[in-house]
Amino acid sequence: PDSEISYQERLRLFNLQRSQWTDYNSALISKGGGVFSRFAKEISLSPEIRAALNIPDEIPKAINGEQLISHILKANVDLLWNGGIGTYVKSTFESNADVADGTNDQVRVSADQLRCKIFAEGGNLGITQLGRIQFANLGGRINTDAIDNSGGVALSDNEVNLKILFSSLVANKKLSIEDRNVLLKEIEPDVIEKVLVHNRNHALLLTLAERRSKINIQYFASLIGEVSKRGYIDRQIEFLPDNQELSERASRREGLCRPELAICVSAVKLWVKDEILNTNLPDDSLLNRYLLQYFPAKVRDKYEKAILKHPLSRYLIATQITNELVDSFGITFVHRMCVAHSARPVDVVKCALAAEEILKLSSIKQEAKQFDNYENNKIYLKLRLRVNKALRNATAWLLSRHGLTLKLEEIVQAYGKSYDTLLAHADELFHGKDNDDYLEQLAIYQGQGLSDETARSFALFWRVQQIFEMLWTSKQTGKKPDLVAKIFTQITDTLDIRGLREAAENTIPDNKWESELLASTGDEARRAISDLTCQLIAARFTEDNLIKKSILDSDSYEQYRN
């Protein structure tokens, strides 16, 4: 059909007070098409219908309405959009009785019969969870109904929270009903765009999780076990693989599919949000920006004080933080940090928020969005993965140094300005092989068209834990970061720590204990370099030859080499 003509006709029907499909202007229907009743006993299949639906020659010239629906479901198309009520697709392992939707038994097909590339669920439970999993494993692109329907839920939530805010303003005579209605109309585009961004973030989250689960499925196995133990998920009801199946997938380099990952997303967000709400973290004034950013700019500009007094402020802050961390940095992020550093979820969240603030990741992610299109999608995904890794590593370092001792604001104050200064002079920071690596990274990101500051940020991300250790050592000694960096490089080169570091980074832990061992080993190595740097500075051994000589002459050097 002509999409523009059909859209205008459907719009006409939509605007009628009462309408049905038989009101469709038949003169606008393409040759061979028609409007047919599902319950028609006989529908003649025109050559155009047979061609459009790839109906085999052995199928009779006329079939009933429900048989035609089955052929529509099996059409060879790019996208099949399910927007109706009922379950139309199941797995080959399920019977119609298992589906428990007798109304659609005669039209339902199995997932292996679908020929569409993408199955989207505008309606609820258009396909069973086992059907989704089977379709995904056969190469189809599919999420879950909860993911595909999240726009409507998010829009409703925004509307409710706006009306709660406005009701207090109206009650206090600070906003009239008329002005409220005008304002609601004005902010409609902003709210819709915000919801669409949230949906795109969900899609990106699942895409990145698919990739990660093929490489590090043990992180996902550990996470599923944790949220199951806490009661946020039931593996049997949700058809999630058991540990044996996950182990077998790991050996085949297979990960979790999108429908499985979508279930994990829901469980993780509930868990993280509950953990945040059970602490005083949402009461930290530094996090008020998450509450303010929830509302459109026109509302923020006029009613900031009222927003900060919103009765659901703690819940909104916790929700915003959870969405930010999980959507931006991955399903396994919080749990992975908890396991590796024996930390509470709230400490992980605190350090992650501090790292995001210090590294200015919000603005960096915003600039990277210029590549979020069909032509540059691979570049965009690589940039996001690099940002995610930088945040994980920075969070890990902050947890090891300050996880239980400093408040969020104190961490940001301790490192924010000094990191800005270091970033501005990054080109003068490194020496030797470290400088070669930095310049190589910088050239890559500048070549992609990023701004100079953002390119420098990405070039520093490859050693973000080393950067934080330098900043800490600089504060302890009172020396500039470039001097500290020079000594760090000399120590690293002399002791050949770079090889050990790369080996550790390429090691994938099999269990909780290996995760903790890798994390603690890395922490100890960085602290040893920092301590040695402090000693060399105290002894005034800051020249290249003196640094190397003092290391080679030390009693512990031969022990280290052996």
Coordinates of N, CA and C in Angstrom, one line a residue, residues 82-170:
N82 N 3.0 -6.3 16.6 CA 1.8 -6.9 17.3 C 1.2 -5.8 18.2
G83 N 0.0 -5.4 17.8 CA -0.6 -4.3 18.7 C -1.9 -4.8 19.2
G84 N -2.3 -6.0 19.1 CA -3.6 -6.4 19.5 C -3.6 -7.1 20.8
I85 N -4.8 -7.6 21.2 CA -5.0 -8.3 22.5 C -4.9 -9.8 22.2
G86 N -4.1 -10.5 23.0 CA -4.0 -11.9 22.8 C -2.6 -12.3 22.5
T87 N -2.3 -13.7 22.6 CA -1.0 -14.2 22.4 C -1.0 -15.0 21.0
Y88 N -0.3 -14.5 20.1 CA -0.3 -15.0 18.7 C 0.8 -15.9 18.3
V89 N 1.9 -15.9 19.2 CA 3.1 -16.7 18.9 C 3.5 -17.5 20.1
K90 N 3.9 -18.7 20.0 CA 4.4 -19.5 21.1 C 5.7 -20.2 20.6
S91 N 6.3 -20.9 21.5 CA 7.5 -21.7 21.1 C 7.0 -23.0 20.6
T92 N 7.9 -23.7 19.9 CA 7.6 -25.1 19.5 C 7.5 -26.1 20.7
F93 N 8.0 -25.7 21.8 CA 8.0 -26.5 23.0 C 6.7 -26.4 23.8
E94 N 5.8 -25.5 23.4 CA 4.6 -25.2 24.2 C 3.4 -25.6 23.4
S95 N 2.4 -26.0 24.1 CA 1.1 -26.4 23.5 C 0.2 -25.2 23.6
N96 N -0.9 -25.2 22.8 CA -1.9 -24.1 23.0 C -2.5 -24.1 24.4
A97 N -2.6 -25.2 25.0 CA -3.1 -25.2 26.4 C -2.1 -24.5 27.3
D98 N -0.8 -24.6 27.1 CA 0.2 -23.9 27.9 C 0.0 -22.4 27.8
V99 N -0.4 -22.0 26.6 CA -0.5 -20.5 26.4 C -1.7 -20.0 27.1
A100 N -2.8 -20.7 27.2 CA -4.0 -20.3 28.0 C -4.7 -19.1 27.4
D101 N -4.8 -19.1 26.0 CA -5.5 -18.1 25.3 C -6.3 -18.7 24.2
G102 N -7.4 -19.4 24.6 CA -8.2 -20.2 23.7 C -8.7 -19.4 22.5
T103 N -8.9 -18.1 22.6 CA -9.5 -17.3 21.6 C -8.6 -17.3 20.3
N104 N -7.3 -17.4 20.5 CA -6.4 -17.3 19.4 C -5.7 -18.7 19.0
D105 N -6.3 -19.8 19.5 CA -5.7 -21.1 19.2 C -5.6 -21.3 17.7
Q106 N -6.6 -20.9 17.0 CA -6.7 -21.2 15.5 C -5.7 -20.4 14.7
V107 N -5.3 -19.2 15.2 CA -4.4 -18.4 14.4 C -2.9 -18.4 14.8
R108 N -2.7 -18.9 16.0 CA -1.4 -18.9 16.6 C -0.4 -19.7 15.8
V109 N 0.9 -19.2 15.7 CA 2.0 -19.9 15.1 C 3.1 -20.1 16.0
S110 N 4.1 -20.9 15.7 CA 5.2 -21.1 16.5 C 6.4 -20.2 16.1
A111 N 7.3 -19.9 17.0 CA 8.3 -18.9 16.8 C 9.2 -19.3 15.6
D112 N 9.4 -20.6 15.3 CA 10.2 -21.0 14.2 C 9.5 -20.8 12.9
Q113 N 8.2 -20.5 12.9 CA 7.5 -20.2 11.6 C 7.6 -18.7 11.2
L114 N 8.0 -17.9 12.2 CA 8.1 -16.5 11.9 C 9.2 -16.2 10.8
R115 N 8.9 -15.3 9.9 CA 9.9 -15.0 8.9 C 10.2 -13.5 8.9
C116 N 9.7 -12.8 9.9 CA 10.0 -11.4 10.1 C 11.4 -11.3 10.7
K117 N 12.1 -10.2 10.4 CA 13.4 -9.9 11.0 C 13.3 -9.4 12.5
I118 N 12.2 -8.6 12.7 CA 12.0 -8.0 14.0 C 10.6 -8.2 14.4
F119 N 10.4 -8.6 15.7 CA 9.0 -8.8 16.2 C 8.9 -7.7 17.4
A120 N 8.0 -6.8 17.2 CA 7.7 -5.8 18.2 C 6.4 -5.9 18.9
E121 N 6.4 -5.8 20.2 CA 5.1 -6.0 20.9 C 4.5 -4.7 21.4
G122 N 3.6 -4.2 20.6 CA 2.9 -3.0 21.0 C 1.8 -3.4 22.0
G123 N 1.3 -4.7 21.9 CA 0.4 -5.2 22.9 C 1.0 -6.1 23.9
N124 N 0.3 -6.4 25.0 CA 0.9 -7.2 26.0 C 0.9 -8.7 25.7
L125 N 2.0 -9.4 25.9 CA 2.1 -10.8 25.7 C 1.6 -11.3 24.3
G126 N 2.1 -10.6 23.3 CA 1.8 -11.0 21.9 C 2.5 -12.3 21.6
I127 N 3.6 -12.6 22.3 CA 4.3 -13.8 22.1 C 4.8 -14.3 23.5
T128 N 4.8 -15.6 23.7 CA 5.2 -16.1 25.0 C 6.7 -15.8 25.3
Q129 N 7.1 -15.9 26.5 CA 8.5 -15.7 26.8 C 9.4 -16.7 26.2
L130 N 8.9 -18.0 26.2 CA 9.7 -19.1 25.6 C 9.7 -18.8 24.0
G131 N 8.6 -18.3 23.5 CA 8.6 -18.0 22.1 C 9.6 -16.9 21.7
R132 N 9.7 -15.9 22.6 CA 10.6 -14.8 22.4 C 12.1 -15.3 22.4
I133 N 12.3 -16.2 23.4 CA 13.7 -16.7 23.5 C 14.0 -17.6 22.3
Q134 N 13.1 -18.4 21.8 CA 13.3 -19.2 20.6 C 13.5 -18.4 19.4
F135 N 12.7 -17.4 19.2 CA 12.9 -16.5 18.1 C 14.2 -15.8 18.1
A136 N 14.6 -15.3 19.3 CA 15.9 -14.6 19.4 C 17.1 -15.6 19.1
N137 N 16.9 -16.8 19.6 CA 18.0 -17.8 19.3 C 18.1 -18.2 17.9
L138 N 17.0 -18.0 17.1 CA 17.0 -18.3 15.7 C 17.5 -17.1 14.9
G139 N 17.9 -16.0 15.6 CA 18.4 -14.9 14.8 C 17.5 -13.7 14.7
G140 N 16.2 -13.8 15.2 CA 15.3 -12.7 15.2 C 15.6 -11.6 16.2
R141 N 15.2 -10.4 16.0 CA 15.4 -9.3 16.9 C 14.1 -9.1 17.7
I142 N 14.2 -9.2 19.0 CA 13.0 -9.1 19.8 C 13.4 -8.7 21.2
N143 N 12.6 -7.9 21.9 CA 12.8 -7.6 23.3 C 11.8 -8.3 24.2
T144 N 11.0 -7.6 24.9 CA 9.8 -8.2 25.6 C 8.7 -7.1 25.5
D145 N 7.5 -7.5 25.9 CA 6.4 -6.5 25.8 C 6.7 -5.4 26.8
A146 N 7.3 -5.7 28.0 CA 7.6 -4.6 29.0 C 8.6 -3.6 28.4
I147 N 9.5 -4.0 27.6 CA 10.5 -3.1 27.0 C 9.8 -2.3 25.9
D148 N 9.1 -3.0 25.0 CA 8.5 -2.3 23.9 C 7.3 -1.4 24.3
N149 N 6.7 -1.7 25.5 CA 5.6 -0.8 26.0 C 6.1 0.2 27.1
S150 N 7.3 0.3 27.3 CA 7.8 1.1 28.4 C 7.5 2.6 28.2
G151 N 7.3 3.0 27.0 CA 7.0 4.4 26.7 C 5.7 4.9 27.3
G152 N 4.7 4.0 27.2 CA 3.4 4.4 27.8 C 3.5 4.5 29.3
V153 N 4.2 3.5 29.9 CA 4.3 3.6 31.4 C 5.1 4.8 31.8
A154 N 6.2 5.1 31.1 CA 7.0 6.2 31.5 C 6.2 7.5 31.3
L155 N 5.5 7.6 30.2 CA 4.7 8.8 30.0 C 3.6 9.0 31.1
S156 N 3.0 8.0 31.5 CA 2.0 8.0 32.6 C 2.7 8.5 33.9
D157 N 3.8 7.9 34.2 CA 4.6 8.3 35.4 C 4.9 9.8 35.4
N158 N 5.4 10.3 34.2 CA 5.7 11.7 34.1 C 4.5 12.6 34.4
E159 N 3.4 12.2 33.8 CA 2.1 12.9 33.9 C 1.7 13.0 35.4
V160 N 1.7 11.9 36.1 CA 1.3 11.8 37.5 C 2.2 12.7 38.4
N161 N 3.5 12.6 38.2 CA 4.4 13.4 39.0 C 4.4 14.9 38.7
L162 N 4.1 15.2 37.5 CA 3.8 16.6 37.2 C 2.6 17.1 37.9
K163 N 1.5 16.3 37.8 CA 0.3 16.8 38.4 C 0.3 16.9 39.9
I164 N 1.2 16.0 40.6 CA 1.4 16.1 42.0 C 2.1 17.4 42.3
L165 N 3.1 17.8 41.5 CA 3.8 19.0 41.7 C 2.8 20.2 41.5
F166 N 2.0 20.2 40.4 CA 1.2 21.3 40.1 C 0.0 21.4 41.2
S167 N -0.4 20.3 41.7 CA -1.5 20.4 42.7 C -1.1 21.2 43.9
S168 N 0.1 21.1 44.4 CA 0.6 21.9 45.5 C 0.7 23.3 45.1
L169 N 1.1 23.6 43.9 CA 1.3 25.0 43.5 C -0.1 25.6 43.3
V170 N -1.1 24.9 42.8 CA -2.5 25.4 42.7 C -3.0 25.6 44.1

